[in-house]
Short mmCIF file of C-alpha atoms and ligand atoms in Angstrom, two decimals:
data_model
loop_
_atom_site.label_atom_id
_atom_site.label_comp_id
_atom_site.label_asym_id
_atom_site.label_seq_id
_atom_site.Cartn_x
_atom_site.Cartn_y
_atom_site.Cartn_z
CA UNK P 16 104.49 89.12 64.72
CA UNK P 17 106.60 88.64 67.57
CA UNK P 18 106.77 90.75 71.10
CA UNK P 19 109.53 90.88 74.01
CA UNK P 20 109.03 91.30 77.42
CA UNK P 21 112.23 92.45 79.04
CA UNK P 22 113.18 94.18 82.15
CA UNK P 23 111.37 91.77 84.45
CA UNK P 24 112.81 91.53 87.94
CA UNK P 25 110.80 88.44 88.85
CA UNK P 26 109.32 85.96 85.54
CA UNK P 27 107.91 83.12 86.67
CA UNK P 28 107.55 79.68 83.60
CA UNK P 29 107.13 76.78 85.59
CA UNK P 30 110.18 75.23 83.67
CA UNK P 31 111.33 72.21 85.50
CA UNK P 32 114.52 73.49 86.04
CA UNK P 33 114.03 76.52 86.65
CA UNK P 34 110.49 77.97 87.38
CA UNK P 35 110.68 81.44 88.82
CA UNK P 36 113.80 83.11 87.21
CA UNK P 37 115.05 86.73 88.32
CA UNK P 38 116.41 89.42 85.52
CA UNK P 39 114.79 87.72 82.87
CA UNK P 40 113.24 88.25 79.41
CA UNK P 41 110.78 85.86 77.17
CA UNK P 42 109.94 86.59 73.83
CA UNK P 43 106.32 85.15 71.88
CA UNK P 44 106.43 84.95 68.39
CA UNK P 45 102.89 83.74 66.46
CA UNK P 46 101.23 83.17 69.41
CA UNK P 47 104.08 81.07 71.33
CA UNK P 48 106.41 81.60 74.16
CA UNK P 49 109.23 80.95 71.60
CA UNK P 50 112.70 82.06 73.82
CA UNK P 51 112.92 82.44 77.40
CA UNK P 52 116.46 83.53 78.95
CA UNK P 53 118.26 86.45 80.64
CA UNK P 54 117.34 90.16 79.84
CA UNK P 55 120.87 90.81 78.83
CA UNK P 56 120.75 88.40 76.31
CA UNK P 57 117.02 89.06 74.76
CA UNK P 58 116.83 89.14 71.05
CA UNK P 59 115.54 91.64 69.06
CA UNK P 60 111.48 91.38 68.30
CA UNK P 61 108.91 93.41 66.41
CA UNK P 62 107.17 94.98 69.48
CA UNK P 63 108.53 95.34 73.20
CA UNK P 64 107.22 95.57 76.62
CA UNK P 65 109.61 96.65 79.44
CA UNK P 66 108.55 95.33 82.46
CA UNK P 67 110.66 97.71 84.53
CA UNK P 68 111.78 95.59 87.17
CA UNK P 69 108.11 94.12 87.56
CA UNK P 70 107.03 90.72 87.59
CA UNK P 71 105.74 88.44 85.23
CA UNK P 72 103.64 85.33 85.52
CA UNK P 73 101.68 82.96 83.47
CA UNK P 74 98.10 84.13 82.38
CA UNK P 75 95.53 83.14 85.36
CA UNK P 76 93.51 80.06 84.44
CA UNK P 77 90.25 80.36 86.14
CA UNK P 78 88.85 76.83 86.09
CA UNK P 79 85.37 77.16 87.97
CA UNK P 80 82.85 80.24 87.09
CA UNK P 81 79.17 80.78 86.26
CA UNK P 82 79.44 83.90 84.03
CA UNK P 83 75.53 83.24 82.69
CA UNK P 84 73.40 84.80 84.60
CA UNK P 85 70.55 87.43 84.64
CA UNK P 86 70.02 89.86 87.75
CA UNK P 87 71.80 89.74 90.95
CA UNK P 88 71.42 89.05 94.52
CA UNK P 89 72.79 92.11 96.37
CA UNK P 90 69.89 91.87 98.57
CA UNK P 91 70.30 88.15 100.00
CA UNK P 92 74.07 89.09 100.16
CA UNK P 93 72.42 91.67 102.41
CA UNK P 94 70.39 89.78 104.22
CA UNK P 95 73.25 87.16 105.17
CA UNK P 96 75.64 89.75 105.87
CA UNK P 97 72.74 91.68 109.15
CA UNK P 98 71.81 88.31 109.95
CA UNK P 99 68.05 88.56 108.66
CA UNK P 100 66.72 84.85 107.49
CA UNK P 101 66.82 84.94 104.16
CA UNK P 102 64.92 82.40 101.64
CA UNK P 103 67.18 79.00 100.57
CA UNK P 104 66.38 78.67 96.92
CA UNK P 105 68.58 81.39 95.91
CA UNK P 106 69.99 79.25 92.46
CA UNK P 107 65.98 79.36 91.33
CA UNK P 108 65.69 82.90 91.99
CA UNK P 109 68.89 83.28 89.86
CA UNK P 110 67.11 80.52 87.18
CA UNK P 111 64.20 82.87 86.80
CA UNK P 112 66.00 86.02 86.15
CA UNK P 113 68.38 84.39 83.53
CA UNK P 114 65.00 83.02 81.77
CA UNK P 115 63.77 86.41 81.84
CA UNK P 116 67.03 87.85 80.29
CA UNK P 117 67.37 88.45 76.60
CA UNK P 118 70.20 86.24 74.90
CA UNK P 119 71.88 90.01 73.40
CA UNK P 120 71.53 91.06 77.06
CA UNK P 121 72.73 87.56 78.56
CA UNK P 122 76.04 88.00 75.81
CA UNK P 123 76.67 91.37 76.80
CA UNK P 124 76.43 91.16 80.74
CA UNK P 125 78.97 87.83 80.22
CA UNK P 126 81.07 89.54 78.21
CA UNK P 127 81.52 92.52 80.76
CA UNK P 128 82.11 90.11 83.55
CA UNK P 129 84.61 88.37 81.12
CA UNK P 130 86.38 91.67 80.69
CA UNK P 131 86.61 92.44 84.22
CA UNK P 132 88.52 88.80 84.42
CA UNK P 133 90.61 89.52 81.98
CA UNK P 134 92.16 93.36 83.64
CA UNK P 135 92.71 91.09 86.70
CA UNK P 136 94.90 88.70 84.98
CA UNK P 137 92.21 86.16 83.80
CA UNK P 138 93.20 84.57 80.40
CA UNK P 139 91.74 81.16 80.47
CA UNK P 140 88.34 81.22 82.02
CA UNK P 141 86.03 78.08 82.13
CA UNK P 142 82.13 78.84 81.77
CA UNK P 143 79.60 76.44 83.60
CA UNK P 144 75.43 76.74 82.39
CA UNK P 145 73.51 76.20 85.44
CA UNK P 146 70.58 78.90 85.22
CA UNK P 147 68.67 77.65 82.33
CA UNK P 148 67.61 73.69 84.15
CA UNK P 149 65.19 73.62 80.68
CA UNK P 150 66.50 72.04 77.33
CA UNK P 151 65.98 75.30 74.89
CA UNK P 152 67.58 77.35 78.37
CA UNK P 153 70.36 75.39 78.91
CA UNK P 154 71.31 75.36 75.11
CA UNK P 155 71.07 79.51 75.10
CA UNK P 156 73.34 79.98 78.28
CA UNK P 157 76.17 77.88 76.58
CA UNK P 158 76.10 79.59 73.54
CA UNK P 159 76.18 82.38 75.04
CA UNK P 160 79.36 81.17 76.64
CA UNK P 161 80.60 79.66 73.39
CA UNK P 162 81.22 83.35 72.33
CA UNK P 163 83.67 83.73 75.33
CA UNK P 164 85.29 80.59 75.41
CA UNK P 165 86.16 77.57 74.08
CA UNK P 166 85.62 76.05 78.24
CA UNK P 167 82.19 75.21 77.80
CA UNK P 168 80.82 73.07 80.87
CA UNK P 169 77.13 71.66 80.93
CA UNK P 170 75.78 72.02 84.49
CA UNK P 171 72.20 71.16 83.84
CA UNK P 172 72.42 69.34 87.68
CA UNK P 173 72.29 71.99 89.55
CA UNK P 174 69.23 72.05 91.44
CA UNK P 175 66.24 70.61 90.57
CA UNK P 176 63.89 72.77 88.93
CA UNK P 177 59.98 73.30 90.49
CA UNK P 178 57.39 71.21 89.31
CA UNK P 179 59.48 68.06 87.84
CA UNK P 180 60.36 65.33 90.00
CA UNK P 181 63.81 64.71 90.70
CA UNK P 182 63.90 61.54 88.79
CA UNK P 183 62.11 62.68 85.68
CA UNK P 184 64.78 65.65 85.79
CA UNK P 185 67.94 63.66 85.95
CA UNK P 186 66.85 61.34 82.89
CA UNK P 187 66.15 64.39 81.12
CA UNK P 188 69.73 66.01 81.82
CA UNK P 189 71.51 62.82 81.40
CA UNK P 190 68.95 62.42 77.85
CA UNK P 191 67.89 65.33 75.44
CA UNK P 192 69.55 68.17 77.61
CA UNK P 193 72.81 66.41 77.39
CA UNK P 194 72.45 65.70 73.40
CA UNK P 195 71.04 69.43 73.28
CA UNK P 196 74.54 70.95 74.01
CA UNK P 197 76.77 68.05 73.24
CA UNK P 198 78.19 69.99 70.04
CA UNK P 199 79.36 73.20 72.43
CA UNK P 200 80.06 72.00 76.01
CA UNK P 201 83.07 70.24 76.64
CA UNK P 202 82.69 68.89 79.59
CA UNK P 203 79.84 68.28 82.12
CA UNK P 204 79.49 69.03 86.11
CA UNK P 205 76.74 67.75 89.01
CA UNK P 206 76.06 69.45 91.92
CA UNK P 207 76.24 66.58 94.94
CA UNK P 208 75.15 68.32 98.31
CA UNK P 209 72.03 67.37 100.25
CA UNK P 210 69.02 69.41 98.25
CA UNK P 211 70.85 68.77 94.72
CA UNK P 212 71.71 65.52 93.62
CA UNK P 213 72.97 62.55 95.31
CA UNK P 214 75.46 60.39 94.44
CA UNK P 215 73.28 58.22 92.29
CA UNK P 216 72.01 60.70 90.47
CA UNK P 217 75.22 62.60 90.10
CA UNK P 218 77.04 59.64 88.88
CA UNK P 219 73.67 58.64 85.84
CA UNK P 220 74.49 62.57 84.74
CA UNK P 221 78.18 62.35 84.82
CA UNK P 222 78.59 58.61 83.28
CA UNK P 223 75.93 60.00 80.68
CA UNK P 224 78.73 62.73 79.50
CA UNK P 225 81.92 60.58 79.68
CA UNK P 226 79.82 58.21 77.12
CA UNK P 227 79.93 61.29 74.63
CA UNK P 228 83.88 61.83 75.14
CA UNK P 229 83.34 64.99 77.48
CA UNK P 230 85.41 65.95 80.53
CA UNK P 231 83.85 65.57 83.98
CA UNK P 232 83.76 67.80 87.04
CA UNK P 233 81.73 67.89 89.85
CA UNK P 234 80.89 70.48 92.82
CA UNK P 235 81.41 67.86 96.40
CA UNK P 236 81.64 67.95 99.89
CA UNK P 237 80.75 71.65 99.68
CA UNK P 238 79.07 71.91 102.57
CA UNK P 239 79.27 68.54 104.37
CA UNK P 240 81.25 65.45 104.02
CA UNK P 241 79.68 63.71 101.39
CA UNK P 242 80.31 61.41 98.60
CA UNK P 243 81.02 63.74 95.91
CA UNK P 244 85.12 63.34 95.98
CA UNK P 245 84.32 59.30 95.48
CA UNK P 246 82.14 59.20 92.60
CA UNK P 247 84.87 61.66 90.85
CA UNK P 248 87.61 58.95 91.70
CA UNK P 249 85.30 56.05 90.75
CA UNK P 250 84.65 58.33 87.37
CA UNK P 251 87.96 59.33 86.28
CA UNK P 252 86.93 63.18 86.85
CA UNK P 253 89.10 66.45 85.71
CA UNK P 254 88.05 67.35 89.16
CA UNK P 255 86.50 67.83 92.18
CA UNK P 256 85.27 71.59 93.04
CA UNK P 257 85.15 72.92 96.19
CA UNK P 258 86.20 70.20 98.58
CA UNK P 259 85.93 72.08 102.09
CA UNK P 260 85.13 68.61 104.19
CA UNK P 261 87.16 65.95 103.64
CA UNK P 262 88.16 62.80 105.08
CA UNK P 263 91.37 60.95 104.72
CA UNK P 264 90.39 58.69 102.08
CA UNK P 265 88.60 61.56 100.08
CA UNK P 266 92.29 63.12 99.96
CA UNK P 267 94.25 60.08 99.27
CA UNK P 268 91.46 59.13 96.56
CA UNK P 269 92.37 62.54 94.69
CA UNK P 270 95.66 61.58 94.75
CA UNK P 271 95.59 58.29 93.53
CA UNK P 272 92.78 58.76 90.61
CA UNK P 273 94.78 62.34 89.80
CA UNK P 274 91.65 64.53 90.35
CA UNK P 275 92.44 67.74 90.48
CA UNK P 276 91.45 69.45 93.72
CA UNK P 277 89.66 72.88 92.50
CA UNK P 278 89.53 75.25 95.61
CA UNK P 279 87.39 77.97 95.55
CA UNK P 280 88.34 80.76 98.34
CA UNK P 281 86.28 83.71 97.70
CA UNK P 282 82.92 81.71 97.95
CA UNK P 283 83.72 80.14 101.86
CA UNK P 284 84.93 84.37 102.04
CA UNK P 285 81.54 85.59 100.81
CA UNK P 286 79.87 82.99 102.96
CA UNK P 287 81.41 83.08 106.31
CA UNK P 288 82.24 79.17 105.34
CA UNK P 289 84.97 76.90 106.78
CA UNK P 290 87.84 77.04 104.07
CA UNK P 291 89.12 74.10 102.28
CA UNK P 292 92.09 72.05 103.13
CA UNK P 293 94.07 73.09 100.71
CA UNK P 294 97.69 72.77 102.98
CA UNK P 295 96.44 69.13 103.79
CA UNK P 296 95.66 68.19 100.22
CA UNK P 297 99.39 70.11 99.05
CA UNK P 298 101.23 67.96 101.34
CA UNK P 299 98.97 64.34 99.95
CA UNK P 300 100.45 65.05 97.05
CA UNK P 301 96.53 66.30 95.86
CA UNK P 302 97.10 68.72 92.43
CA UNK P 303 95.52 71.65 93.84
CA UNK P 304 94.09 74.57 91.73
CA UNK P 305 92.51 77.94 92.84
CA UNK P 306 89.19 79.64 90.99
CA UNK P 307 86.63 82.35 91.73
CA UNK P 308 83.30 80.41 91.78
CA UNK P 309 82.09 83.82 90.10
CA UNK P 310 78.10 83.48 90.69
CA UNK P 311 75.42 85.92 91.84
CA UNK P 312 75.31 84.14 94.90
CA UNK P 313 77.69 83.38 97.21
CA UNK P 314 81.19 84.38 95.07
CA UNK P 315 80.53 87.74 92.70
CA UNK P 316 83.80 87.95 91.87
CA UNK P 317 86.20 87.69 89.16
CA UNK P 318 89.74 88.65 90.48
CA UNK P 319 92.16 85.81 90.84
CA UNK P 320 94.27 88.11 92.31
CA UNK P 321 92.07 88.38 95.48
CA UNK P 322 91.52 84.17 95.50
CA UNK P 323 95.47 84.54 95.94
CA UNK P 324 95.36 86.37 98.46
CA UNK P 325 92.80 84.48 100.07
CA UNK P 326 94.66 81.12 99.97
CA UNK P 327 97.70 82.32 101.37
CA UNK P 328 96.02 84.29 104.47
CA UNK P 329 93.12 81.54 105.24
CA UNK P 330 94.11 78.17 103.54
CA UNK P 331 97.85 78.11 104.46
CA UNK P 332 99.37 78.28 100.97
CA UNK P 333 102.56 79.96 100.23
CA UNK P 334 102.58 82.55 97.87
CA UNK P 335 104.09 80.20 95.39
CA UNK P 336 101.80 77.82 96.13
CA UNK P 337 98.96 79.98 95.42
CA UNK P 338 100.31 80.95 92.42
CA UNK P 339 100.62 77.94 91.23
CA UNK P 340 97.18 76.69 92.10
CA UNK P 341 96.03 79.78 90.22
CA UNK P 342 97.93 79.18 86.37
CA UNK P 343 99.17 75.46 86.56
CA UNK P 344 96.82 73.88 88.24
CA UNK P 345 93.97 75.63 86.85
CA UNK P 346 94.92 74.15 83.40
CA UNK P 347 95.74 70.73 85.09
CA UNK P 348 91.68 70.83 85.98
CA UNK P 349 90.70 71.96 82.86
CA UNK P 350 93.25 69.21 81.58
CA UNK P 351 95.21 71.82 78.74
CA UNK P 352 98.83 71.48 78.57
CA UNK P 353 99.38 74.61 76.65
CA UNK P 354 98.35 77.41 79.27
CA UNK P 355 99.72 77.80 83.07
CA UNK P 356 103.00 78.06 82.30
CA UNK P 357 105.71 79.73 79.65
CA UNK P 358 107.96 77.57 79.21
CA UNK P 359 109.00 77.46 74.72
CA UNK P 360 106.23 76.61 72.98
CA UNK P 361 103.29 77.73 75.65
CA UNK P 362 100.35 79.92 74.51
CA UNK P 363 101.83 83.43 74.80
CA UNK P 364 99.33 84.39 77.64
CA UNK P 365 101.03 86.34 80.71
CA UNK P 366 100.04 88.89 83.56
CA UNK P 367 103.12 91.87 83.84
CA UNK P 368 102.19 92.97 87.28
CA UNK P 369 103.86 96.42 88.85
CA UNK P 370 105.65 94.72 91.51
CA UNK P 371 108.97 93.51 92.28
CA UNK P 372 107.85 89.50 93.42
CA UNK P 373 104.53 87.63 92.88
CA UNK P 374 104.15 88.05 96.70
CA UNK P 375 103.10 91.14 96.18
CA UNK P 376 99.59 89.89 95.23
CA UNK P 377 99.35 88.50 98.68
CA UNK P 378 101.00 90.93 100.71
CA UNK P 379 98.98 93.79 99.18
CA UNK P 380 95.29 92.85 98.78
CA UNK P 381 92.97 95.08 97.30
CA UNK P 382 95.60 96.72 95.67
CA UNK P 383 95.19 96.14 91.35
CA UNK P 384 99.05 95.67 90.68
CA UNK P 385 98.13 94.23 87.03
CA UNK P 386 99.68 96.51 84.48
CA UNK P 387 98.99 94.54 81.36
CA UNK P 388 97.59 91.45 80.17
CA UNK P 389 98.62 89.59 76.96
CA UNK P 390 96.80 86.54 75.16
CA UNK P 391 98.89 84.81 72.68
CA UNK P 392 101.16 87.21 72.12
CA UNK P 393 98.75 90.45 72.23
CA UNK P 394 98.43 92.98 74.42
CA UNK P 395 95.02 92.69 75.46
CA UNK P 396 94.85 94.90 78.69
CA UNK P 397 96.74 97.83 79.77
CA UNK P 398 100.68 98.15 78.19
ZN1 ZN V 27 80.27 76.39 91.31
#
């Protein structure tokens, strides 16, 4: 089975050579970008897609969401947005709706938000548990992930739950939590802010899931300098998430221990937060990569397409840039070599949007320019 995309006015790979290519045509067979050259010279292929001057870019990699979750929180997102006090806690309120949430109804509500990634452009998404903070809890929100994607990330250090003391929690994350899900997450995160975890604790969880081969990430210096970026350098982390205050040697320790910057736009948007640095870390030579954050909390969304636009208009990125961030670098944090780009022998997973430059996806917000999505090789939205 083999498909051509032709007719595309603007296709960018990420080759070396040549990344963003004009008048050009790619062609997947089983799965695999398997020719990439001019439109005039496209070979024939058992199903074709004319891109009619669109554009054409690599699959969006969304590195950083929290899909699991029962309820919502319209009404604190209410609250925040009038200026009424609202109550802090709002992960627990989220904990105690997604323990009160069937696993069929946990599946299906994922599964729609998945969906709703995927018509944006979304077609590597990473899945973080985070709502359960119980062993039998934890385990159902990741299998419940399991079913969406292979991106499976144990974030049983969250918060700490009510009535367990924050040490008796940790050793029971870092202990039969952490052997609980070993077989499905891939990786494991900690939460280090002032009322989560500190660097101590972060660092028992973490070292805990590097021991059983899994990747490491971690949510620092969200909302105050802090040392989250410095126990990811000390650990050898995928990345650090959010990193909105940062000193000097948080950015050149990125750099120099290759941890993969994972900016998260939408949530400082939802939040009325000071944006990341994401210029300052660009020009350190920082890998930089842009997600959604989805939660009920402070980033309900799923559109990469609106993170894009975010980056460019608050954070200083260049379209490219943000692009980039979005497919490359995603994939860089979730450390795959096979998605965020299309150069021969890439996954066959690209966005055809109905516009004449990636720009577009800056210079129109709001506006869905997506016209179809394909994942290895399929067309799996629109056409
Ligand atoms: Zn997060």
């Amino acid at each position: 089975m083999s498909l051509l995309v032709d007719g595309i006015g603007c296709l960018v790979t990420w080759e070396p050579d040549s990344p963003v290519r004009q008048n050009a045509a790619l062609v997947i067979a089983d799965g695999r970008v398997a020719w990439v050259g001019a439109s005039s010279e496209a070979p024939a292929a058992d199903e074709r897609i004319d891109a009619g001057g669109g554009t054409v870019l690599p699959g969006f990699v969304d590195a950083h969401t929290h899909l699991v979750f029962g309820g919502d929180r319209a009404e604190e997102f209410e609250a925040r947005l009038t200026g009424r006090p609202y109550t802090a806690g709002g992960i627990r309120t989220t904990v105690a709706a997604t323990r009160a949430t069937s696993s069929a109804e946990l599946l299906a509500r994922t599964r729609r938000l998945a969906v709703e990634a995927l018509r944006s452009g979304t077609t590597t998404l990473e899945i973080k548990s985070g709502y359960g903070l119980a062993v039998d809890q934890e385990r159902r929100c990741l299998e419940v992930a399991r079913e969406i994607t292979p991106h499976c990330t144990f974030l049983g250090a969250h918060v700490v739950p009510d009535g367990i003391s924050p040490a008796t929690y940790v050793d029971e994350v870092r202990g039969p939590m952490l052997d609980a899900v070993a077989d499905i997450a891939t990786a494991v995160d900690a939460f280090c802010e002032e009322g989560a975890f500190d660097a101590d604790q972060c660092r028992a969880v973490l070292s805990a899931g590097a021991a059983r081969g899994m990747r490491l990430h971690i949510h620092a210096n969200q909302l105050r300098p802090g040392p989250g970026v410095s126990v990811a350098a000390e650990l050898g982390a995928a990345s650090a998430d959010h990193c909105t205050h940062l000193s000097d040697t948080d950015v050149t320790a990125l750099r120099d221990a290759d941890v993969v910057a994972v900016l998260v736009p939408a949530a400082e948007f939802s939040t009325r937060s000071a944006y990341a640095p994401a210029r300052r870390l660009l020009d350190a030579g920082v890998t930089v990569a842009l997600a959604t954050d989805c939660n009920p909390g402070t980033s309900y969304t799923t559109s990469m397409p609106f993170v894009i636009a975010l980056a460019c208009r608050e954070m200083g990125l260049s379209p490219l840039d943000a692009v980039r961030a979005a497919t490359w670098g995603g994939a860089r944090a979730l450390r795959t070599t096979d998605v965020g780009h299309l150069s021969v022998g890439a996954r066959g997973d690209l966005v055809v949007l109905d516009a004449p430059s990636y720009v577009h996806l800056a210079y129109r917000p709001g506006v869905n320019l997506v016209r179809a999505v394909v994942r290895e090789g399929m067309v799996v939205s629109g056409g």
